Structures are given as structure tokens and as C-alpha cells.
CSV table of C-alpha atoms in Angstrom, one decimal:
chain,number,residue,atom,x,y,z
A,1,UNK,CA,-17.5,-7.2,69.7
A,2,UNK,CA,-16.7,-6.0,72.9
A,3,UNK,CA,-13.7,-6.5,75.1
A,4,UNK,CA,-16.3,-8.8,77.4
A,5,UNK,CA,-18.0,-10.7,74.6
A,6,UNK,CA,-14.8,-11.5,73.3
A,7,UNK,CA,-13.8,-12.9,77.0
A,8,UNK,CA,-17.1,-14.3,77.4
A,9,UNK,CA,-16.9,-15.9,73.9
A,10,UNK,CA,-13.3,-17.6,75.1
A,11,UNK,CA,-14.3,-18.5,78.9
A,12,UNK,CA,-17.4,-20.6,76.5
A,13,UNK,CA,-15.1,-22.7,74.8
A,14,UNK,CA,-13.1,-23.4,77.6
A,15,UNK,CA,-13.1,-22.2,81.3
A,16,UNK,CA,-9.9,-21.2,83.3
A,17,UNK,CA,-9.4,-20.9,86.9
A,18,UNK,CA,-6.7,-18.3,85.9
A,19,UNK,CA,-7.9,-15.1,85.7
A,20,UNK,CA,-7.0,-12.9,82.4
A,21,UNK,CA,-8.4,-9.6,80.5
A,22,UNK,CA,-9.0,-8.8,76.6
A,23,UNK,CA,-7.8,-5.8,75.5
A,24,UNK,CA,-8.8,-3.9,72.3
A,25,UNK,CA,-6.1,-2.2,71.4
A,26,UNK,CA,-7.6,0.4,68.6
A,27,UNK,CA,-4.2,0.1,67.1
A,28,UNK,CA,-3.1,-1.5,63.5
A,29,UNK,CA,0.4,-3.7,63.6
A,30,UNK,CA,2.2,-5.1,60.8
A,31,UNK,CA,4.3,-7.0,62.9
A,32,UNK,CA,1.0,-9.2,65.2
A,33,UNK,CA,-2.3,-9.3,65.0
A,34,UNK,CA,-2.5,-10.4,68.9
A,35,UNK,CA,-0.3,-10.7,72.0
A,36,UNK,CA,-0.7,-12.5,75.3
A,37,UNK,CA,1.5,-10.9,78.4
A,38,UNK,CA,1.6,-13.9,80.8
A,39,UNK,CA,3.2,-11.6,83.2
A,40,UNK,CA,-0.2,-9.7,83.6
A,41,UNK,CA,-2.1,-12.3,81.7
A,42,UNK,CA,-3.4,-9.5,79.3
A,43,UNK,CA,-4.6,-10.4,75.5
A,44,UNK,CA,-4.1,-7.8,73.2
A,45,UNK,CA,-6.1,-7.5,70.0
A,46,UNK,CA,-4.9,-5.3,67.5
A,47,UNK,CA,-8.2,-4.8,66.1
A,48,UNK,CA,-7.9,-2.8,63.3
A,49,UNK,CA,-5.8,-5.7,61.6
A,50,UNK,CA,-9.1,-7.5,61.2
A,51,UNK,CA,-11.9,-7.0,58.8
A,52,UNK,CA,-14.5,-9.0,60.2
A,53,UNK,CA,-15.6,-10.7,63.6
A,54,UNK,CA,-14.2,-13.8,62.4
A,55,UNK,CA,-10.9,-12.8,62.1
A,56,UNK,CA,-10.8,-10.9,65.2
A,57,UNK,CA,-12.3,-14.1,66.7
A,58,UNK,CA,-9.4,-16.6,64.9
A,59,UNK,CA,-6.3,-14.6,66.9
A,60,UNK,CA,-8.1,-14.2,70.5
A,61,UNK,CA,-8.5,-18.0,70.1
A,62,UNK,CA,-4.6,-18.0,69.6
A,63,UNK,CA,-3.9,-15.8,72.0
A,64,UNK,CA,-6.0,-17.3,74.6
A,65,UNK,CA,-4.2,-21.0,73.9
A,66,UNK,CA,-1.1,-19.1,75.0
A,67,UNK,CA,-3.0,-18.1,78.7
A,68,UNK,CA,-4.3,-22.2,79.0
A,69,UNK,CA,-1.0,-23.4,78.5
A,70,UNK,CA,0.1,-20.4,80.5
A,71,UNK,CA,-2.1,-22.0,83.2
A,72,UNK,CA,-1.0,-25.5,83.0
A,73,UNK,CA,2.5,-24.9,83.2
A,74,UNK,CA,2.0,-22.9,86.5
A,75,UNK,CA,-0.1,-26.1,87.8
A,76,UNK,CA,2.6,-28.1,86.9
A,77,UNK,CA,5.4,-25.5,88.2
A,78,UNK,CA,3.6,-26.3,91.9
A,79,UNK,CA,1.3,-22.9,91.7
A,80,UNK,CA,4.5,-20.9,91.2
A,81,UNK,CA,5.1,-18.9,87.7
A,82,UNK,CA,7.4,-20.9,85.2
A,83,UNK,CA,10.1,-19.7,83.5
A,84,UNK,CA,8.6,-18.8,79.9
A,85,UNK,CA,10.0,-20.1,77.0
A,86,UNK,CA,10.6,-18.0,73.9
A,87,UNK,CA,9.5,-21.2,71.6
A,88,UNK,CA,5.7,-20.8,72.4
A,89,UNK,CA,4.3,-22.1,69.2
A,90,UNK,CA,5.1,-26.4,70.2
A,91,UNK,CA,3.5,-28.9,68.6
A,92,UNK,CA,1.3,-28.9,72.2
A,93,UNK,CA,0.5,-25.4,71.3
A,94,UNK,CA,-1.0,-26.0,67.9
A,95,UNK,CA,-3.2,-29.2,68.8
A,96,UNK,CA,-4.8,-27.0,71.5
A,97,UNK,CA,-5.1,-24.0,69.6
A,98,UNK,CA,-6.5,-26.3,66.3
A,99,UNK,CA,-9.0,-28.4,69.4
A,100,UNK,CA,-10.2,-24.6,70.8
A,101,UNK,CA,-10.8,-24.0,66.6
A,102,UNK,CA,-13.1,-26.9,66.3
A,103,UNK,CA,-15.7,-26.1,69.5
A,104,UNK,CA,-15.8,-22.2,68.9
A,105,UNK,CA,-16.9,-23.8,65.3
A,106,UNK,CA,-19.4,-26.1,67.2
A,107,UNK,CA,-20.9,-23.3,68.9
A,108,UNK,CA,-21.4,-21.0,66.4
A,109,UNK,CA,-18.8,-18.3,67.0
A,110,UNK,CA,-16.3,-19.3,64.2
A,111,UNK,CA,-16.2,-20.6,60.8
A,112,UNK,CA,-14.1,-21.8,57.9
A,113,UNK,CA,-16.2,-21.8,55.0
A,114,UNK,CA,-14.9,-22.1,51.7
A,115,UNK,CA,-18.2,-22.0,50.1
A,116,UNK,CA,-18.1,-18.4,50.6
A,117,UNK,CA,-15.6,-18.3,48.1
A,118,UNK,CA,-16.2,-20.3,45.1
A,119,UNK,CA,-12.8,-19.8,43.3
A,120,UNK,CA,-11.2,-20.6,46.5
A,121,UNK,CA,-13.3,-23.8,46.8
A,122,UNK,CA,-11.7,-24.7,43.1
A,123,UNK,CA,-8.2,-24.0,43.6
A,124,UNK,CA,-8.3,-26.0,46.8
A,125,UNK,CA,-9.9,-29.3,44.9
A,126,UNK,CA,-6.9,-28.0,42.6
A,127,UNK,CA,-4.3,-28.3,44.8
A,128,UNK,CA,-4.9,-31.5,46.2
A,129,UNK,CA,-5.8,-33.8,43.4
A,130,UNK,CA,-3.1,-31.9,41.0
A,131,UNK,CA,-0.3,-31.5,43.6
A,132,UNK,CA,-0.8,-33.0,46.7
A,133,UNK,CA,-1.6,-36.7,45.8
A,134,UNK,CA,0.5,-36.9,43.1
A,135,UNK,CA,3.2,-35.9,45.2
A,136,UNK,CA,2.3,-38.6,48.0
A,137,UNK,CA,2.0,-41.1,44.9
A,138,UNK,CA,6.0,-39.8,44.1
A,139,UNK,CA,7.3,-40.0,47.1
A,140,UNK,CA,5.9,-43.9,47.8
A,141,UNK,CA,7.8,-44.7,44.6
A,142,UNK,CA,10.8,-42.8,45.2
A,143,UNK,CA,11.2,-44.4,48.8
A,144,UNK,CA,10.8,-47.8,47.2
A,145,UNK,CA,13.6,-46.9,44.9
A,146,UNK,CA,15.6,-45.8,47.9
A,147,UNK,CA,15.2,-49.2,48.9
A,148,UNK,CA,16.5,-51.2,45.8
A,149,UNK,CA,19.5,-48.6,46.2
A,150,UNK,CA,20.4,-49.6,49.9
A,151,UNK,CA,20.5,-53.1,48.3
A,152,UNK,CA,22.5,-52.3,45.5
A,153,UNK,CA,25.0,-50.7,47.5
A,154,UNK,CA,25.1,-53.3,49.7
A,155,UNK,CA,25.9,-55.6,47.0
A,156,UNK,CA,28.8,-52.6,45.3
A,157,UNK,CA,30.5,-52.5,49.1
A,158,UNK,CA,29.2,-48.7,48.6
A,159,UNK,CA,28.4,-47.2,51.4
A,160,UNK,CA,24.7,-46.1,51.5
A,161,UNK,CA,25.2,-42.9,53.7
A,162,UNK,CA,28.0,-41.7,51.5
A,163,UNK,CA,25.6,-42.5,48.3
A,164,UNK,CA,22.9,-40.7,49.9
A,165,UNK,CA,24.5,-38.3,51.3
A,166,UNK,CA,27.1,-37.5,48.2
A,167,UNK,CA,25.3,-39.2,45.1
A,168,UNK,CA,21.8,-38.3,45.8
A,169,UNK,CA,22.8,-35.2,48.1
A,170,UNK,CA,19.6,-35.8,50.1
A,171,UNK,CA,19.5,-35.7,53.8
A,172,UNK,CA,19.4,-38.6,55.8
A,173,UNK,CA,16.4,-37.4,57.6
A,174,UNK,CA,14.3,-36.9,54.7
A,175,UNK,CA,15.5,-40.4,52.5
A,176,UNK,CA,14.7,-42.0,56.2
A,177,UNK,CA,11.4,-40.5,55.5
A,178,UNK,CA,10.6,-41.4,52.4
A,179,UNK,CA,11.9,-44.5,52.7
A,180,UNK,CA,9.4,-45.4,55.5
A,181,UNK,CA,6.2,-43.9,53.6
A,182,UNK,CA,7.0,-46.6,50.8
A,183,UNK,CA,4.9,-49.0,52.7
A,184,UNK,CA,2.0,-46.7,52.2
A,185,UNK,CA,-0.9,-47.5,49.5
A,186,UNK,CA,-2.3,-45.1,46.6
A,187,UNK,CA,-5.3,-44.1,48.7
A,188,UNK,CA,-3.0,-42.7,51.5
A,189,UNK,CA,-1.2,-40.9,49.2
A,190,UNK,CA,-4.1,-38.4,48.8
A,191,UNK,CA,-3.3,-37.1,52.5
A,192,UNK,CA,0.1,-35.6,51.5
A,193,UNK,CA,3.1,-36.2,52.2
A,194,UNK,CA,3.9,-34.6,55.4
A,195,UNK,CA,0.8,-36.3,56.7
A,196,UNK,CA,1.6,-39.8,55.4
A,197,UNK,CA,5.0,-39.5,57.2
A,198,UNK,CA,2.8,-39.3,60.2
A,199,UNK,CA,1.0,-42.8,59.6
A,200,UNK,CA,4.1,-44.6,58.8
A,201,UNK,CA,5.5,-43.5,61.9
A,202,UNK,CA,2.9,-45.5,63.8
A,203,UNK,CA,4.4,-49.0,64.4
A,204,UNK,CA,0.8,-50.9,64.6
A,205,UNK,CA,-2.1,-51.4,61.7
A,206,UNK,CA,-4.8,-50.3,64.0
A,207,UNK,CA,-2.7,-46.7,64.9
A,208,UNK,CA,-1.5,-46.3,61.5
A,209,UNK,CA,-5.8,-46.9,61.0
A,210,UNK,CA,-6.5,-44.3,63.4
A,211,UNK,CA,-3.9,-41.6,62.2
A,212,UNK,CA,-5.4,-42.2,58.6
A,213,UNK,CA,-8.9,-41.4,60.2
A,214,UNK,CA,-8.4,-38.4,61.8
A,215,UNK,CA,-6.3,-36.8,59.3
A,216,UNK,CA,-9.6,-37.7,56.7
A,217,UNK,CA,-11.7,-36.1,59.4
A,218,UNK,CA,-10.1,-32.9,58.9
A,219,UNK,CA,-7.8,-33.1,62.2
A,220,UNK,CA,-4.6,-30.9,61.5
A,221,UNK,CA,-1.0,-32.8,62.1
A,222,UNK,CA,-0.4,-31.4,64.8
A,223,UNK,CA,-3.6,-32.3,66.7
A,224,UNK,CA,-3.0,-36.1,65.4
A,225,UNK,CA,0.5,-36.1,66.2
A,226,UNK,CA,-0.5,-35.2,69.8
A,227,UNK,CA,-3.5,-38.2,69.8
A,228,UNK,CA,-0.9,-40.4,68.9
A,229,UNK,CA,1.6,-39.4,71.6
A,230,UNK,CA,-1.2,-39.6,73.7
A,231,UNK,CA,-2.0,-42.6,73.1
A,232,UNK,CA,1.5,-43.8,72.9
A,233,UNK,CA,1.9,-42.3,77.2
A,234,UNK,CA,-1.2,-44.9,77.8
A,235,UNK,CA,0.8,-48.3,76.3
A,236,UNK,CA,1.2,-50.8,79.2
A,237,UNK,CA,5.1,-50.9,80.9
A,238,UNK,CA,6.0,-53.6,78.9
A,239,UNK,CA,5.3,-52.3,75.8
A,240,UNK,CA,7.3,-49.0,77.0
A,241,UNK,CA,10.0,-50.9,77.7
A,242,UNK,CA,10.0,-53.1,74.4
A,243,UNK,CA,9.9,-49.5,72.3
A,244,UNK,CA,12.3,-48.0,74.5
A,245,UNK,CA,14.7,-51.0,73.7
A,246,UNK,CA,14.3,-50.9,70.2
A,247,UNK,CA,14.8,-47.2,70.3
A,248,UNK,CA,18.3,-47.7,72.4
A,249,UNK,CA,19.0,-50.5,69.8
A,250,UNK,CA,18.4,-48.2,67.1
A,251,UNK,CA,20.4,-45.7,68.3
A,252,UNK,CA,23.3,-47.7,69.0
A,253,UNK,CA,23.2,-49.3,65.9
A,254,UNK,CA,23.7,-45.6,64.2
A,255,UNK,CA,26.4,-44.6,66.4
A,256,UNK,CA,28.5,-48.2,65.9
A,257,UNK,CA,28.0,-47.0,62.1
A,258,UNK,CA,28.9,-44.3,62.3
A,259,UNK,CA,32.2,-45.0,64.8
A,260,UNK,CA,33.5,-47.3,61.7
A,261,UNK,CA,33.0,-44.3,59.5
A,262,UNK,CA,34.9,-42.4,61.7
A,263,UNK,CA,37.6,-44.9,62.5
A,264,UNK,CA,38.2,-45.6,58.4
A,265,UNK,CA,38.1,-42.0,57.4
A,266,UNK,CA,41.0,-41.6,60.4
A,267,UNK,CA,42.8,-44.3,59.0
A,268,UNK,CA,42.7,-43.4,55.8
A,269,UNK,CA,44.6,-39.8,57.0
């Protein structure tokens, strides 16, 4: 491919109003395969990283997410160039970048075909029903457990964080987690457990629904974790409101736990 084809190809998938160039680099680099300069809006392909088309295709895909969100944050910035931020790989990045994937794949240019690899096909049928499921199926068991232990130490006058936190030595982010997947059936357990942690973050039945279906329909978790959000910006005010309280009610209720950790700890001194 050609420096225009490969611009071409990108302006296909999705148009810009901002104008950019592809170049070809002839160069191998073991540090990137790609870079985009938004200063002079230049992608650079280090082509002779890449064995075939579809590689090559794969990073100016990637590097071209980084010009449309490039473009956007001018628009937002009132026309004027942002400040650019040295975390450029967001969540927002990824869901673009994994949307871009799916129509180059539409129209032909790109593919992810495991077929092409039979041993490759295996492993990953492998993979998920040997390591991935039963590890979902795991984790819904050990959150329920978690659960019967918060009661338990409610019942000892044990402190759950200090259990957790010294007994278990798990972080509280992760039993939080796990606790919350617990809810979860067998049949979601197949989608992993970084995924499921997605679904039982969604507060309703027909979200938690949705999440399930997009994640079966191959979406990655970033792209559903930014439908979600999406869909979370488009609630009515009321219903912002009501999770904003809960969220401020949550908060508070950590922090006043917390504040009588502190305050018995200092009187223990």
C-alpha cells in the first residue's frame, strides 16, 4: 500500500474535516510500530515492522484514532489546539479505536480471522472454557463467601476492613469487586471476569441485559464501558440526581467509617 491508499483507506472509514498526512517511514522500530504528531498531524508507519497489509493496516487505524480524537478535542477547545495529554490510550481512546476496527472489517480492508490458524482457533476454545469461565464460576463463589464473612464479622465485632485487609490481605477494591459479581449466574460467568465486573456494575436488569449482549457480540470492554456511560449521560435529571445522591451517600458513608477508624486507632496511642 501506498502512503494515499493508506489515507484513502482511513478517510473511508471515517472522514475528518482536519487535515493530516501518512507517512511511510521505510524504517524498522523496536520501540513503535506507528506514531501520530498532532503538532503537524503527521502518522508515521514504520513499515518494515509489518509483515503483511493487515498489520500495517491494524496500527494506521490506531494512529489515525489519535488524529479524530486529536480533532475533537480542538472542536471542543473552541478551534484552538489543546494542551495534549501524555495518557492518550483512555478508555475513550480504545472504544473508538475498537468502533474504527469493526467498519474497516465491514468494508473489507481488515480482518481477524482465526480460522487462518487452526491451532490458534483451539487454544482460544482452550482458554476460555478451561480458564476463563471457570475463573468467572470462582470468583461468583468466592464473592458470595466474602459475603457470609462481612456477616460473620459483624457478628465477632471484627472489623471487616481490617479482616480483609490483614486476614485475607486482599484489596478493598478487588473484594468490593468480587463481592458485587456474586449476583451474577453460571452463564455469565463464561464472559470473564473483568467483563462480568462490567455487568454488575450496571444498577438496572435491562442495562446489566444490554452489557451481557454486547460483550456476547464480540464488543471489547472498553467499547461497552463507553455504551454504558453513554447511555448513563442520556438518564432523565431526576435519575441523575437520585444516582448522584446515592453516590454522595456512598461516599460519606466510607469516609464516616473510616473517621472512626481513625479516631480509635488515635485513641488507642
Amino acid at each position: 500500500m501506498t502512503n494515499e491508499e493508506i489515507k484513502n483507506m482511513l478517510l473511508d472509514i471515517q472522514d475528518t474535516q482536519l487535515e493530516f498526512s501518512v507517512i511511510m517511514t521505510g524504517k524498522e522500530s523496536k520501540r513503535v510500530n506507528g506514531l501520530y504528531k498532532p503538532d503537524t498531524r503527521e502518522i508515521l508507519l514504520h513499515n518494515k515492522n509489518f509483515k503483511t497489509d493487515n498489520q500495517l493496516i491494524y496500527t494506521s487505524v490506531h494512529e489515525y484514532t489519535h488524529h479524530l480524537i486529536n480533532e475533537e478535542d480542538i472542536a471542543k477547545n473552541g478551534g484552538r489546539e489543546p494542551l495534549h495529554s501524555s495518557r492518550s490510550h483512555t478508555n475513550h481512546f480504545w472504544a473508538k479505536f475498537h468502533a474504527l476496527l469493526d467498519v474497516a472489517e465491514e468494508k473489507g480492508y481488515y480482518k481477524l480471522d482465526l480460522s487462518s490458524s487452526p491451532e490458534l482457533d483451539e487454544l482460544t476454545k482452550e482458554i476460555r472454557t478451561k480458564y476463563i469461565e471457570p475463573n468467572g464460576k470462582i470468583m461468583i463463589e468466592l464473592g458470595k463467601s466474602l459475603i457470609k464473612a462481612h456477616a460473620l464479622c459483624d457478628l465477632a465485632n471484627i472489623r471487616y476492613e481490617d479482616y480483609i485487609d490483614r486476614v485475607l490481605q486482599l484489596p478493598r477494591t478487588s473484594a468490593d469487586s468480587i463481592t458485587k459479581v456474586s449476583s451474577l449466574t453460571d452463564e455469565e460467568a463464561a464472559l470473564g471476569f473483568d467483563n462480568m465486573k462490567i455487568v454488575a456494575s450496571q444498577r438496572k436488569k435491562d442495562d446489566k441485559a444490554k452489557a451481557v449482549e454486547a460483550i456476547k457480540s464480540g464488543k471489547s470492554p472498553d467499547s461497552v464501558i463507553a455504551m454504558m456511560k453513554k447511555k448513563a449521560k442520556e438518564m432523565d435529571p431526576k435519575e441523575k440526581l437520585e444516582k448522584e445522591r446515592d453516590r454522595l451517600t456512598k461516599t460519606i458513608n466510607e469516609l464516616t467509617t473510616r473517621l472512626e477508624y481513625v479516631e480509635e486507632s488515635l485513641a488507642s496511642l
